[in-house]
PDB file of C-alpha atoms in Angstrom:
ATOM      1  CA  MET A   5      -5.125  20.888  22.693  1.00  0.00           C
ATOM      2  CA  SER A   6      -4.718  20.060  19.108  1.00  0.00           C
ATOM      3  CA  LYS A   7      -4.743  16.485  17.894  1.00  0.00           C
ATOM      4  CA  SER A   8      -1.704  15.491  15.868  1.00  0.00           C
ATOM      5  CA  ARG A   9      -2.430  14.317  12.361  1.00  0.00           C
ATOM      6  CA  ARG A  10      -2.698  10.499  11.841  1.00  0.00           C
ATOM      7  CA  THR A  11      -1.424   9.003   8.538  1.00  0.00           C
ATOM      8  CA  THR A  12      -4.099   7.090   6.738  1.00  0.00           C
ATOM      9  CA  ILE A  13      -3.166   3.775   5.202  1.00  0.00           C
ATOM     10  CA  ALA A  14      -4.409   1.261   2.770  1.00  0.00           C
ATOM     11  CA  VAL A  15      -3.161  -2.176   2.555  1.00  0.00           C
ATOM     12  CA  VAL A  16      -3.754  -4.297  -0.608  1.00  0.00           C
ATOM     13  CA  ASP A  17      -2.847  -7.932  -0.638  1.00  0.00           C
ATOM     14  CA  ALA A  18      -4.667 -10.772  -2.432  1.00  0.00           C
ATOM     15  CA  ASP A  19      -3.970 -13.090   0.333  1.00  0.00           C
ATOM     16  CA  GLY A  20      -6.652 -12.552   2.933  1.00  0.00           C
ATOM     17  CA  VAL A  21      -4.860 -14.148   5.780  1.00  0.00           C
ATOM     18  CA  ALA A  22      -1.728 -12.128   5.046  1.00  0.00           C
ATOM     19  CA  LEU A  23      -3.819  -9.016   4.691  1.00  0.00           C
ATOM     20  CA  ALA A  24      -5.389  -9.443   8.124  1.00  0.00           C
ATOM     21  CA  ALA A  25      -1.978  -9.998   9.730  1.00  0.00           C
ATOM     22  CA  LYS A  26      -0.629  -6.903   8.102  1.00  0.00           C
ATOM     23  CA  VAL A  27      -3.659  -4.695   9.308  1.00  0.00           C
ATOM     24  CA  GLU A  28      -3.233  -6.081  12.791  1.00  0.00           C
ATOM     25  CA  ALA A  29       0.560  -5.100  12.860  1.00  0.00           C
ATOM     26  CA  LEU A  30      -0.161  -1.616  11.514  1.00  0.00           C
ATOM     27  CA  ALA A  31      -2.832  -0.927  14.172  1.00  0.00           C
ATOM     28  CA  ALA A  32      -0.110  -1.155  16.664  1.00  0.00           C
ATOM     29  CA  VAL A  33       1.862   1.673  15.171  1.00  0.00           C
ATOM     30  CA  PRO A  34       1.215   5.094  16.836  1.00  0.00           C
ATOM     31  CA  GLY A  35      -0.024   7.827  14.481  1.00  0.00           C
ATOM     32  CA  VAL A  36      -1.308   5.231  11.812  1.00  0.00           C
ATOM     33  CA  ASP A  37      -5.065   4.820  10.851  1.00  0.00           C
ATOM     34  CA  VAL A  38      -5.657   1.860   8.596  1.00  0.00           C
ATOM     35  CA  ARG A  39      -8.623   2.883   6.577  1.00  0.00           C
ATOM     36  CA  ILE A  40      -8.731   0.398   3.827  1.00  0.00           C
ATOM     37  CA  GLU A  41      -8.082  -3.365   3.712  1.00  0.00           C
ATOM     38  CA  ALA A  42      -8.340  -4.606   0.076  1.00  0.00           C
ATOM     39  CA  VAL A  43      -7.677  -8.011  -1.769  1.00  0.00           C
ATOM     40  CA  SER A  44      -7.806  -6.232  -5.141  1.00  0.00           C
ATOM     41  CA  LEU A  45      -7.192  -2.851  -6.899  1.00  0.00           C
ATOM     42  CA  GLY A  46     -10.951  -2.603  -7.569  1.00  0.00           C
ATOM     43  CA  GLN A  47     -11.702  -2.961  -3.917  1.00  0.00           C
ATOM     44  CA  LEU A  48      -9.254  -0.373  -3.152  1.00  0.00           C
ATOM     45  CA  LEU A  49     -10.458   2.181  -5.666  1.00  0.00           C
ATOM     46  CA  THR A  50     -14.210   1.822  -4.898  1.00  0.00           C
ATOM     47  CA  HIS A  51     -13.626   2.193  -1.107  1.00  0.00           C
ATOM     48  CA  PRO A  52     -15.222   5.586   0.123  1.00  0.00           C
ATOM     49  CA  ASP A  53     -11.980   6.218   1.994  1.00  0.00           C
ATOM     50  CA  PHE A  54      -9.926   6.210  -1.155  1.00  0.00           C
ATOM     51  CA  PRO A  55      -7.334   7.690  -1.473  1.00  0.00           C
ATOM     52  CA  PRO A  56      -5.415   7.358   1.705  1.00  0.00           C
ATOM     53  CA  ASP A  57      -2.104   9.098   2.528  1.00  0.00           C
ATOM     54  CA  VAL A  58      -0.150   5.888   1.914  1.00  0.00           C
ATOM     55  CA  VAL A  59      -0.944   2.575   0.074  1.00  0.00           C
ATOM     56  CA  ILE A  60       1.080  -0.537   0.766  1.00  0.00           C
ATOM     57  CA  LEU A  61       0.958  -3.079  -2.058  1.00  0.00           C
ATOM     58  CA  GLU A  62       2.309  -6.675  -2.189  1.00  0.00           C
ATOM     59  CA  GLN A  63       1.972  -8.198  -5.602  1.00  0.00           C
ATOM     60  CA  ARG A  64       1.078 -11.930  -5.597  1.00  0.00           C
ATOM     61  CA  GLU A  65       2.007 -14.467  -8.321  1.00  0.00           C
ATOM     62  CA  GLY A  66      -0.838 -14.674 -10.809  1.00  0.00           C
ATOM     63  CA  GLU A  67      -2.706 -11.386 -10.229  1.00  0.00           C
ATOM     64  CA  ARG A  68      -4.308 -10.040 -13.241  1.00  0.00           C
ATOM     65  CA  VAL A  69      -3.480  -6.282 -12.711  1.00  0.00           C
ATOM     66  CA  SER A  70       0.171  -5.571 -12.894  1.00  0.00           C
ATOM     67  CA  VAL A  71       1.909  -3.898  -9.891  1.00  0.00           C
ATOM     68  CA  ASN A  72       3.020  -1.065 -12.398  1.00  0.00           C
ATOM     69  CA  TYR A  73      -0.593  -0.131 -13.186  1.00  0.00           C
ATOM     70  CA  LYS A  74      -1.505  -0.413  -9.386  1.00  0.00           C
ATOM     71  CA  ILE A  75       1.322   2.054  -8.703  1.00  0.00           C
ATOM     72  CA  ARG A  76       0.347   4.527 -11.408  1.00  0.00           C
ATOM     73  CA  VAL A  77      -3.361   4.627 -10.216  1.00  0.00           C
ATOM     74  CA  CYS A  78      -2.416   5.329  -6.684  1.00  0.00           C
ATOM     75  CA  ARG A  79      -0.053   8.011  -7.547  1.00  0.00           C
ATOM     76  CA  LEU A  80      -2.606   9.698  -9.941  1.00  0.00           C
ATOM     77  CA  ALA A  81      -4.831   9.869  -6.792  1.00  0.00           C
ATOM     78  CA  ASP A  82      -1.861  11.405  -4.902  1.00  0.00           C
ATOM     79  CA  ALA A  83      -1.268   8.554  -2.408  1.00  0.00           C
ATOM     80  CA  ARG A  84       2.215   7.684  -1.476  1.00  0.00           C
ATOM     81  CA  VAL A  85       3.023   3.969  -2.607  1.00  0.00           C
ATOM     82  CA  ILE A  86       5.190   1.432  -0.758  1.00  0.00           C
ATOM     83  CA  VAL A  87       5.704  -1.807  -2.658  1.00  0.00           C
ATOM     84  CA  VAL A  88       6.724  -4.866  -0.839  1.00  0.00           C
ATOM     85  CA  SER A  89       8.918  -6.812  -3.227  1.00  0.00           C
ATOM     86  CA  GLY A  90      11.638  -9.440  -2.931  1.00  0.00           C
ATOM     87  CA  ASP A  91      12.971  -8.408  -6.288  1.00  0.00           C
ATOM     88  CA  GLY A  92      12.343  -5.491  -8.614  1.00  0.00           C
ATOM     89  CA  HIS A  93      12.337  -7.284 -11.988  1.00  0.00           C
ATOM     90  CA  GLU A  94       8.544  -6.961 -12.547  1.00  0.00           C
ATOM     91  CA  LEU A  95       8.611  -3.117 -11.818  1.00  0.00           C
ATOM     92  CA  ALA A  96       8.719  -0.794 -14.996  1.00  0.00           C
ATOM     93  CA  PRO A  97      11.604   1.585 -15.125  1.00  0.00           C
ATOM     94  CA  ASP A  98       9.216   4.557 -15.073  1.00  0.00           C
ATOM     95  CA  VAL A  99       7.562   3.700 -11.854  1.00  0.00           C
ATOM     96  CA  GLY A 100      10.745   3.871  -9.829  1.00  0.00           C
ATOM     97  CA  GLN A 101      10.187   7.599  -9.116  1.00  0.00           C
ATOM     98  CA  LEU A 102       6.561   6.922  -8.196  1.00  0.00           C
ATOM     99  CA  MET A 103       7.106   4.714  -5.122  1.00  0.00           C
ATOM    100  CA  THR A 104       9.345   3.170  -2.562  1.00  0.00           C
ATOM    101  CA  THR A 105      10.303  -0.462  -2.604  1.00  0.00           C
ATOM    102  CA  VAL A 106      10.953  -2.436   0.467  1.00  0.00           C
ATOM    103  CA  HIS A 107      12.014  -6.099   0.834  1.00  0.00           C
ATOM    104  CA  SER A 108       9.513  -6.945   3.661  1.00  0.00           C
ATOM    105  CA  PHE A 109       6.312  -5.856   5.326  1.00  0.00           C
ATOM    106  CA  GLU A 110       8.259  -5.134   8.471  1.00  0.00           C
ATOM    107  CA  GLN A 111      10.440  -2.630   6.568  1.00  0.00           C
ATOM    108  CA  ALA A 112       7.301  -0.942   5.244  1.00  0.00           C
ATOM    109  CA  VAL A 113       5.945  -0.573   8.892  1.00  0.00           C
ATOM    110  CA  ALA A 114       9.279   0.818   9.975  1.00  0.00           C
ATOM    111  CA  LEU A 115       9.219   3.408   7.178  1.00  0.00           C
ATOM    112  CA  ILE A 116       5.807   4.597   8.029  1.00  0.00           C
ATOM    113  CA  ALA A 117       6.488   4.803  11.831  1.00  0.00           C
ATOM    114  CA  SER A 118       9.714   6.927  11.161  1.00  0.00           C
TER     115      SER A 118
END
């Protein structure tokens, strides 16, 4: 009997409480293995399990590293990127082809689960 492949996930959110809730929600999704929980890009990139299959990013107001840079770095490592964003005004035009934008974390979970 062969095991079906699980999708490895990293979740990046500077809000530790929100991050914990997201990890808990993803843990309930069949076929998903949350390997990395990070509050910063540096924490993501230095994690021994980087790169995962998918990185879910949510940019918070006041973060020093732009979401555009985060997307580019993750894509260079060949990770699929999902950005949770209420609006796309902060996204550079060239990153549009590098990631998928969703309006809520629940939409990101649904996308991964499908």
